[in-house]
Short mmCIF file of C-alpha atoms and ligand atoms in Angstrom, two decimals:
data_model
loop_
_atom_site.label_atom_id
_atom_site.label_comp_id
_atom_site.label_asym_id
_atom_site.label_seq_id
_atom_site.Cartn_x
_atom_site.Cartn_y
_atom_site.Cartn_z
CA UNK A 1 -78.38 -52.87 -128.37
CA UNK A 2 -79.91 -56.19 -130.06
CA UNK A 3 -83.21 -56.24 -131.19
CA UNK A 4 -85.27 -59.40 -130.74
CA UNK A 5 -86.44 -61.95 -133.88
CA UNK A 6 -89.80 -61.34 -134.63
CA UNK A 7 -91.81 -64.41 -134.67
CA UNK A 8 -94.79 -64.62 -137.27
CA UNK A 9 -97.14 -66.30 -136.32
CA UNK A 10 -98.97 -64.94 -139.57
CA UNK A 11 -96.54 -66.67 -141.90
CA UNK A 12 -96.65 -69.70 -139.11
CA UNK A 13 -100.39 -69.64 -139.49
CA UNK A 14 -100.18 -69.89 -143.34
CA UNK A 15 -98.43 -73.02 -143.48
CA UNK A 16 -99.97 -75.07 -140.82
CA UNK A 17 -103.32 -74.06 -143.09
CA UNK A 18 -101.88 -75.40 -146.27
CA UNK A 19 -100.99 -78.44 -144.58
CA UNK A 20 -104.37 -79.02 -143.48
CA UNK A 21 -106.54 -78.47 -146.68
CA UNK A 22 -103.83 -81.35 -147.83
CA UNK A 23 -104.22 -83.77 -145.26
CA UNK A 24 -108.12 -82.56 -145.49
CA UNK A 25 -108.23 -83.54 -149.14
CA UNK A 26 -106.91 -86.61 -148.41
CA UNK A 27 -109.60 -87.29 -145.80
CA UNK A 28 -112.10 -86.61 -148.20
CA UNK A 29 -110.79 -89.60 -150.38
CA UNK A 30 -110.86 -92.38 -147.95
CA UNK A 31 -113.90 -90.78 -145.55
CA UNK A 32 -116.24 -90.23 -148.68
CA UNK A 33 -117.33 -86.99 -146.96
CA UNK A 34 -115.58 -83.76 -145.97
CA UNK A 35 -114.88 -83.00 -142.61
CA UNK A 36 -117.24 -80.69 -141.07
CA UNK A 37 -117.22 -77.79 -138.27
CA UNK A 38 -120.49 -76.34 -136.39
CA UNK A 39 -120.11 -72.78 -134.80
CA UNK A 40 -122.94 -71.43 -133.00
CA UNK A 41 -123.21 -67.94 -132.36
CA UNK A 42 -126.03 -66.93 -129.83
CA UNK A 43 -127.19 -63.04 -130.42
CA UNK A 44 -124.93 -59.82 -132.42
CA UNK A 45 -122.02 -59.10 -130.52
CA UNK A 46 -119.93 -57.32 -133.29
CA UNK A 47 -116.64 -58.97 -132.19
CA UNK A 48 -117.97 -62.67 -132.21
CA UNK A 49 -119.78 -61.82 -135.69
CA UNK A 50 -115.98 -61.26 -137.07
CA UNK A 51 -114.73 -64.18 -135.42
CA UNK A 52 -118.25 -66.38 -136.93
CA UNK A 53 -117.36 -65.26 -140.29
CA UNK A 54 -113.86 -65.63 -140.43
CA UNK A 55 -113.52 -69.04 -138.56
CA UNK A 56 -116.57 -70.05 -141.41
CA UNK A 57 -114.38 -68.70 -144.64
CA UNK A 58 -111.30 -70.38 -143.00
CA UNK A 59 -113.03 -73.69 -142.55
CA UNK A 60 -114.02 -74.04 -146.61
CA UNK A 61 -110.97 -72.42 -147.60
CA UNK A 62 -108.92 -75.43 -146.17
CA UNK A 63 -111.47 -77.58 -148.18
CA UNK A 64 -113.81 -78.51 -144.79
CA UNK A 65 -117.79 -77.86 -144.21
CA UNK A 66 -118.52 -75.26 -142.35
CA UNK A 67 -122.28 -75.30 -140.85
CA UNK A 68 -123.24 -71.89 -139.24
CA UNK A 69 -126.16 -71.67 -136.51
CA UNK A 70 -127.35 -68.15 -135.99
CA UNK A 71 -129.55 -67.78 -133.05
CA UNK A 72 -131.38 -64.72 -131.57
CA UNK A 73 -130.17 -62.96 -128.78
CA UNK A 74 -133.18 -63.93 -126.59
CA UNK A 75 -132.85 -67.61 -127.12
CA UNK A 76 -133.43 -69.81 -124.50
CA UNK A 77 -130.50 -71.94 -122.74
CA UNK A 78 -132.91 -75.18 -122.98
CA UNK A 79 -133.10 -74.06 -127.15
CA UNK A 80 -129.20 -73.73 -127.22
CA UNK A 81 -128.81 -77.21 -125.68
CA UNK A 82 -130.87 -78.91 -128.11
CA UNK A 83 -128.84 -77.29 -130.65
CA UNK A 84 -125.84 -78.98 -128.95
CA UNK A 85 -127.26 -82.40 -128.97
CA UNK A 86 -128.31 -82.28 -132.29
CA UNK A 87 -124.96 -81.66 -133.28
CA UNK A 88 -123.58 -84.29 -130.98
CA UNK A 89 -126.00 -87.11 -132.81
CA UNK A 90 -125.07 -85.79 -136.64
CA UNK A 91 -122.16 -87.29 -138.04
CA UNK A 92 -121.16 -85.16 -140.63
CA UNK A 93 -120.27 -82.91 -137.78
CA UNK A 94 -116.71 -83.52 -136.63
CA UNK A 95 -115.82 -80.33 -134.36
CA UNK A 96 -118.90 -77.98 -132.38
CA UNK A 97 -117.77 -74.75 -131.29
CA UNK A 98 -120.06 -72.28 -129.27
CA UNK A 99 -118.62 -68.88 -129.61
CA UNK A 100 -118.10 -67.21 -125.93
CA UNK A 101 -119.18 -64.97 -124.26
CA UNK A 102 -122.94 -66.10 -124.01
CA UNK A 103 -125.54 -64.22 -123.23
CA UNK A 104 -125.68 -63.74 -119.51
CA UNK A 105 -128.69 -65.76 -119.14
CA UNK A 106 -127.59 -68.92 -120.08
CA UNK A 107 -124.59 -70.78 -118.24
CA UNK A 108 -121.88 -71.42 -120.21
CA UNK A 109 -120.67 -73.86 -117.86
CA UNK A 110 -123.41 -76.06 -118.66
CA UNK A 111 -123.36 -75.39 -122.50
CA UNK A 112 -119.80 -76.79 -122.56
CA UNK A 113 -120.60 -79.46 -120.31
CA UNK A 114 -123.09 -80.48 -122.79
CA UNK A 115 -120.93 -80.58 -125.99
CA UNK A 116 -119.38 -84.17 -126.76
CA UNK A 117 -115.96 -84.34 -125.58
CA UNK A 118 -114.76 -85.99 -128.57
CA UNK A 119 -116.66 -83.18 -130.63
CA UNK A 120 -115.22 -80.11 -128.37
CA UNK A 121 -112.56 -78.72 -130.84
CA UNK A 122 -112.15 -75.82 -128.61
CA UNK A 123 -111.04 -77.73 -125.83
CA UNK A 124 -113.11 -76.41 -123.46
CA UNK A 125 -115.38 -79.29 -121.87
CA UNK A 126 -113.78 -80.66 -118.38
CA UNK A 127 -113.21 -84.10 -120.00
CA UNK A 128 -110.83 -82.10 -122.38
CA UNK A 129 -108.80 -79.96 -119.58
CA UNK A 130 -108.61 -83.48 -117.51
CA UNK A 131 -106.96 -85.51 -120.24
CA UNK A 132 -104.14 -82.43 -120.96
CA UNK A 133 -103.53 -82.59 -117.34
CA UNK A 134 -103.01 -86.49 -117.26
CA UNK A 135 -101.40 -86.79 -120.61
CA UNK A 136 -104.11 -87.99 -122.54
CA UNK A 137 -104.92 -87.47 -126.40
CA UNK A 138 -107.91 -85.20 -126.81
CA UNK A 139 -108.52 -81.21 -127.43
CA UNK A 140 -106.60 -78.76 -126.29
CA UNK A 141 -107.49 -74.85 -126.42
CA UNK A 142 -106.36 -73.67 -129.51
CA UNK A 143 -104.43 -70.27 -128.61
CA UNK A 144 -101.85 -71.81 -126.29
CA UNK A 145 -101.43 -74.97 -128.60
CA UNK A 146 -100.45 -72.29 -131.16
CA UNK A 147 -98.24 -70.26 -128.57
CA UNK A 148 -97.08 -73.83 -128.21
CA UNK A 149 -96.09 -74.51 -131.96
CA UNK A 150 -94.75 -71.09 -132.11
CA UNK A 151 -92.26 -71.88 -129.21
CA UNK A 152 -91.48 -75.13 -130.50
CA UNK A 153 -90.61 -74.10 -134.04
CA UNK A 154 -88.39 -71.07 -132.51
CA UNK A 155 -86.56 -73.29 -129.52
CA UNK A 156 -86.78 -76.78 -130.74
CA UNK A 157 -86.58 -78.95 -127.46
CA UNK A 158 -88.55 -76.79 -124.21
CA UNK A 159 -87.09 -79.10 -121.74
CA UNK A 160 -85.40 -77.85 -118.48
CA UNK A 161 -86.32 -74.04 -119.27
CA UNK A 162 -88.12 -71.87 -117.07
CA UNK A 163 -91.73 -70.21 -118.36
CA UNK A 164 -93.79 -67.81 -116.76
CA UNK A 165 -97.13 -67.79 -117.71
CA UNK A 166 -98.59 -64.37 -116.50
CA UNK A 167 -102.48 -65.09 -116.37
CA UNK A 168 -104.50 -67.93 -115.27
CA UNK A 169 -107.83 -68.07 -117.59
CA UNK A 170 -109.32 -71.43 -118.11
CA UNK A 171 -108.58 -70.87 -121.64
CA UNK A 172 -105.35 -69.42 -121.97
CA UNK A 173 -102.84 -69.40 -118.83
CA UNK A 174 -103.91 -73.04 -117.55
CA UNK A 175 -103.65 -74.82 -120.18
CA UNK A 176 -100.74 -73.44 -121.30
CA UNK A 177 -99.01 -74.09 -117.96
CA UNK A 178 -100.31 -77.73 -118.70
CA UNK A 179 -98.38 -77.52 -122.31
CA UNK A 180 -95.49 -76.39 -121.23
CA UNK A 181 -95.30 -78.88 -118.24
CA UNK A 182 -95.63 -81.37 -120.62
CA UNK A 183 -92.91 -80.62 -122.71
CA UNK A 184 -90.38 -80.65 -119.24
CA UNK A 185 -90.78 -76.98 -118.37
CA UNK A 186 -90.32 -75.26 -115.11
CA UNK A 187 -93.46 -73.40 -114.69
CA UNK A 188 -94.91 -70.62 -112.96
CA UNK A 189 -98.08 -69.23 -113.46
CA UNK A 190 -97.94 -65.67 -112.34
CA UNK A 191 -101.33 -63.72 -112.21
CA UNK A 192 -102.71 -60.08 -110.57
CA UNK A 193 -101.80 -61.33 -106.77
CA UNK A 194 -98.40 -62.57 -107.59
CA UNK A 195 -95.82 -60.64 -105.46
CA UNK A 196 -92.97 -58.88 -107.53
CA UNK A 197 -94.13 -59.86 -110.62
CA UNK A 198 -90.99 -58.23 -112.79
CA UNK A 199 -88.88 -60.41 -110.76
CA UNK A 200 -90.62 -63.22 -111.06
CA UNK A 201 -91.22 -62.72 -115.42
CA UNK A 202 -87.23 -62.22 -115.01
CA UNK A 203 -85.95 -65.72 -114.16
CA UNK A 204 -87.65 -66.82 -117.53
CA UNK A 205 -86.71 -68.28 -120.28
CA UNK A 206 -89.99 -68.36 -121.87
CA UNK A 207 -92.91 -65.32 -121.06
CA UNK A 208 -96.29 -66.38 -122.39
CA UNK A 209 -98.58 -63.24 -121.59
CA UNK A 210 -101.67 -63.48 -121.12
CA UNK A 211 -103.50 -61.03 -118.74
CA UNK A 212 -105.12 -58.40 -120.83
CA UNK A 213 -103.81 -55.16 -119.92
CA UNK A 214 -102.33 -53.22 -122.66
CA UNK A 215 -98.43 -52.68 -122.64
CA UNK A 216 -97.70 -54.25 -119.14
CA UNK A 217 -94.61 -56.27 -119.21
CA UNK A 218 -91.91 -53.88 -119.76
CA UNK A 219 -88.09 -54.75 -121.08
CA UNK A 220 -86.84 -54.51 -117.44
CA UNK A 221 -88.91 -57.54 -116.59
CA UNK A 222 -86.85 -59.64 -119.17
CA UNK A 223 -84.00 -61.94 -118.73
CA UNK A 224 -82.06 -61.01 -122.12
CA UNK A 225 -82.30 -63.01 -124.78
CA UNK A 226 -85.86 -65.08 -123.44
CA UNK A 227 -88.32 -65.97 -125.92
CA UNK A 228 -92.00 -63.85 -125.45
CA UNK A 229 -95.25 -64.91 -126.28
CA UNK A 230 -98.13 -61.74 -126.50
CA UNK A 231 -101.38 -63.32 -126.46
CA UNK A 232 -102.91 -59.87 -125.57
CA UNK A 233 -105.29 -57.80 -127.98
CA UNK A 234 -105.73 -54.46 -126.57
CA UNK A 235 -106.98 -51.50 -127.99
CA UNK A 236 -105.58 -48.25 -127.47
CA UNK A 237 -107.80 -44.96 -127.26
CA UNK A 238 -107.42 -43.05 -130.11
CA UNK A 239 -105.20 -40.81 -130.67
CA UNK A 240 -106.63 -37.00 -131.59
CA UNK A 241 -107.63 -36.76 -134.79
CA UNK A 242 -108.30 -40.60 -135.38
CA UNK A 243 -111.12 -42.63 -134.74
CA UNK A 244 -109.88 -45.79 -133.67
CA UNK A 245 -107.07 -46.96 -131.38
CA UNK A 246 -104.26 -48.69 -131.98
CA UNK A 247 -104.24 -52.61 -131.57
CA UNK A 248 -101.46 -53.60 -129.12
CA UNK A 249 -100.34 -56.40 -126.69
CA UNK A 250 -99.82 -57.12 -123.09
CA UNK A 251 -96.39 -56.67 -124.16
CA UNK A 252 -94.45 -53.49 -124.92
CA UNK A 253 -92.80 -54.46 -128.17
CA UNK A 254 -90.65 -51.61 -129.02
CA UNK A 255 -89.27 -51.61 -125.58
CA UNK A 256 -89.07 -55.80 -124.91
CA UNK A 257 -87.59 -56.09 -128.37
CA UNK A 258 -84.31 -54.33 -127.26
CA UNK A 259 -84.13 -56.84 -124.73
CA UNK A 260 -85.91 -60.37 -125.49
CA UNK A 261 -83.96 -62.84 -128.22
CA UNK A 262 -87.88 -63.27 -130.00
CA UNK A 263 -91.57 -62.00 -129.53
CA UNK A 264 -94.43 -61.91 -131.56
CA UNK A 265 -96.05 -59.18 -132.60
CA UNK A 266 -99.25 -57.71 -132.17
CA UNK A 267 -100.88 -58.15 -134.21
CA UNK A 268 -99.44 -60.77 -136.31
CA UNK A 269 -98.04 -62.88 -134.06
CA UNK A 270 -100.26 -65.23 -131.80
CA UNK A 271 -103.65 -64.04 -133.02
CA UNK A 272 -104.36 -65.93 -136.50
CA UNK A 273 -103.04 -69.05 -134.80
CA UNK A 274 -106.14 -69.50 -133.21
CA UNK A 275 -108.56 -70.00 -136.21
CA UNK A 276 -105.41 -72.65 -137.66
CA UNK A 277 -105.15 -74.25 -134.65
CA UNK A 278 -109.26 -74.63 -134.77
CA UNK A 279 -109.10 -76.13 -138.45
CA UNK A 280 -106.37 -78.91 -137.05
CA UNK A 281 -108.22 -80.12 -133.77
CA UNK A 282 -111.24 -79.90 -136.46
CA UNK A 283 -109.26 -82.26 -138.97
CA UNK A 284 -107.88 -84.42 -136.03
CA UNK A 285 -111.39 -84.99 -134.87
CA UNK A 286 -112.39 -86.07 -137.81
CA UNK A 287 -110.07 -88.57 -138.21
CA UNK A 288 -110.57 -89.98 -134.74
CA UNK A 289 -114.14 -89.60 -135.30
CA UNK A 290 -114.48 -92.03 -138.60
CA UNK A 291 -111.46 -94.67 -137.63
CA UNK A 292 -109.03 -93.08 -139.92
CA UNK A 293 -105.17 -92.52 -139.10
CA UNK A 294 -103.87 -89.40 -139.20
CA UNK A 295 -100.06 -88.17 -137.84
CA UNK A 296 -100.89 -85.20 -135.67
CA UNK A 297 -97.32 -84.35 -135.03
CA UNK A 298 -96.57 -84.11 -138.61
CA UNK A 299 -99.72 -81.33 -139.20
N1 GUN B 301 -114.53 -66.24 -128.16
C1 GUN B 301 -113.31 -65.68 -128.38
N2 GUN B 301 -112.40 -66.62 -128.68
C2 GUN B 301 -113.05 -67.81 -128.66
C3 GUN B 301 -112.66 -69.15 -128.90
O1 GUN B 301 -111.49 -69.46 -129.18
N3 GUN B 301 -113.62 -70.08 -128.79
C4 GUN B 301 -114.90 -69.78 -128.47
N4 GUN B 301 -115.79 -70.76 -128.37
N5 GUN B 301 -115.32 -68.54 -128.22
C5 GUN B 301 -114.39 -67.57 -128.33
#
C-alpha cells in the first residue's frame, strides 16, 4: 500500500511570508511609507476575533501596517459604510478587509460592493470575481490562490488534467474553478446535487474540497495517485473525557492517504495559506496602488 506525500502548506506558508517582508522592505525604500492593511471586525464573534488578531500580528511581522477597526456589535450598516469610504479615500491604506460573517442586519453584499476594487485584497467585490473570469489582473480570494500555489509547487504545469472542485461558495469553489481553468484544466465543479459524486471525484486528477462536512470524501472516491486539496475545518465532538473535538477536514486523511499520490493535512495544510496569501494581494496592491513594479509571479 503507498501512502500519499503530505503537502505543507505550513512550511509553504513560511516561505511565501519571508519573501514578502523582503519585497515589503524593499517597498518601504522607494514608497517612503510602509504598506498598510485595514481589517474591520463588526461585533465579538470568538472565531473572527482569532482571525482579527492573527491576520494583524501577521501583517507587522512581514514588516506592513496593520490598522484595526473594532466596531460594536449593534453598529449601523450606514456607520460600517462610512468606515469603508474612509478607508477607500486614505492612502496609506493599500488592502481593506471586512471580516465575514456580518451581523445579520447589515448586507454584506452591499458592504463589499462598497469597498474599492483596487483596495479589495480579499477578492471579494464583483469587479474582482469579473476580472478572474476574463483574465484580468486584480484580487483573487486568497484560500484557492493558495490551494493554487500549493498545486503548482507539487505538479508544476496543471494543463490538460482533470479537477473536481466539490463545493461552489463564492469564495472558495468558484473561484477556484476559475484558477484552475486558467491554468488549462478540465473542470468540474461538483456540489450537494451532483449525481454520483464518488464517481465523479474519481476521474480526477486534482480534488480541491471544499464543502464543509467533516470526513466526506473517502479513499474509494480517488483515482490513485491524484493530488487532494482539504480546504475543510471541521470540528469533531469530543471524545469522552475531553473537552474539545478534534480539528479535521472534508477529507479522510488516514484513509485517502493510502490511496492519493499528495494531500494536505488538516490542519497544516491549506489553512495558514490564507493569512500569506492576504499579506501578498496586500503587498501587490500596494505596489499597483503607488506606481511601483513589482514581479508577482516571483512572490
Ligand atoms: N471570514 C473567514 N475567512 C475570511 C476571509 O478570508 N475574509 C474575510 N473577509 N472574512 C473571513
Amino acid at each position: 500500500m503507498t501512502t500519499a506525500a503530505v503537502i505543507d502548506g505550513k512550511a509553504f506558508a513560511e516561505n511565501l511570508r519571508a519573501r514578502i517582508a523582503v519585497a515589503a522592505a524593499q517597498f518601504e525604500v522607494h514608497a517612503g511609507r510602509k504598506a498598510g492593511l485595514a481589517v474591520v471586525l463588526v461585533g465579538e464573534d470568538p472565531a473572527s476575533q482569532v482571525y482579527v488578531r492573527s491576520k494583524g500580528k501577521q501583517t507587522v511581522a512581514a514588516g506592513m501596517n496593520s490598522f484595526e477597526y473594532k466596531l460594536d456589535d449593534n453598529t449601523s450598516e450606514g456607520a460600517l459604510l462610512d468606515v469603508v469610504e474612509r478607508l477607500n479615500a486614505d492612502p496609506a491604506v493599500d488592502g481593506i478587509l471586512v471580516q465575514l460573517p456580518l451581523p445579520s442586519h447589515i448586507d454584506e453584499q452591499k458592504v463589499i460592493a462598497a469597498i474599492n476594487p483596487d483596495k479589495d485584497v480579499d477578492g471579494f467585490h464583483v469587479v474582482n470575481s469579473g476580472r478572474l473570469s476574463v483574465g484580468l489582473p486584480g484580487f483573487v480570494p486568497c484560500t484557492p490562490l493558495g490551494c493554487l500555489m500549493l498545486l503548482k509547487d507539487r505538479l508544476g504545469s496543471l494543463s490538460g488534467l482533470d479537477a473536481v472542485v466539490i463545493g461552489r461558495s463564492n469564495i472558495v469553489g468558484k473561484p477556484m474553478a476559475a484558477l484552475l481553468i486558467a491554468e488549462s484544466c478540465t473542470v468540474t465543479v461538483a456540489h450537494s446535487r451532483t449525481k454520483d459524486l464518488p464517481e465523479v471525484v474519481k476521474r480526477a486528477d486534482i480534488v480541491v474540497a471544499a464543502v464543509g462536512r467533516a470526513e466526506m470524501v473517502k479513499a474509494d472516491w480517488i483515482k490513485p495517485g491524484a493530488t487532494v486539496i482539504d480546504v475543510g475545518i471541521n470540528r469533531l465532538p469530543p471524545e469522552p473525557g475531553s473537552d474539545k473535538g478534534r480539528l479535521v477536514g472534508d477529507v479522510d486523511y488516514a484513509d485517502v492517504a493510502k490511496v492519493a499520490g499528495a494531500i494536505t493535512p488538516v490542519p497544516g495544510g491549506v489553512g495558514p495559506m490564507t493569512i500569506a496569501v492576504l499579506l501578498r494581494n496586500t503587498l501587490v496592491a500596494a505596489h499597483r496602488n503607488a506606481g511601483i513594479v513589482l514581479d508577482e509571479a516571483a512572490l
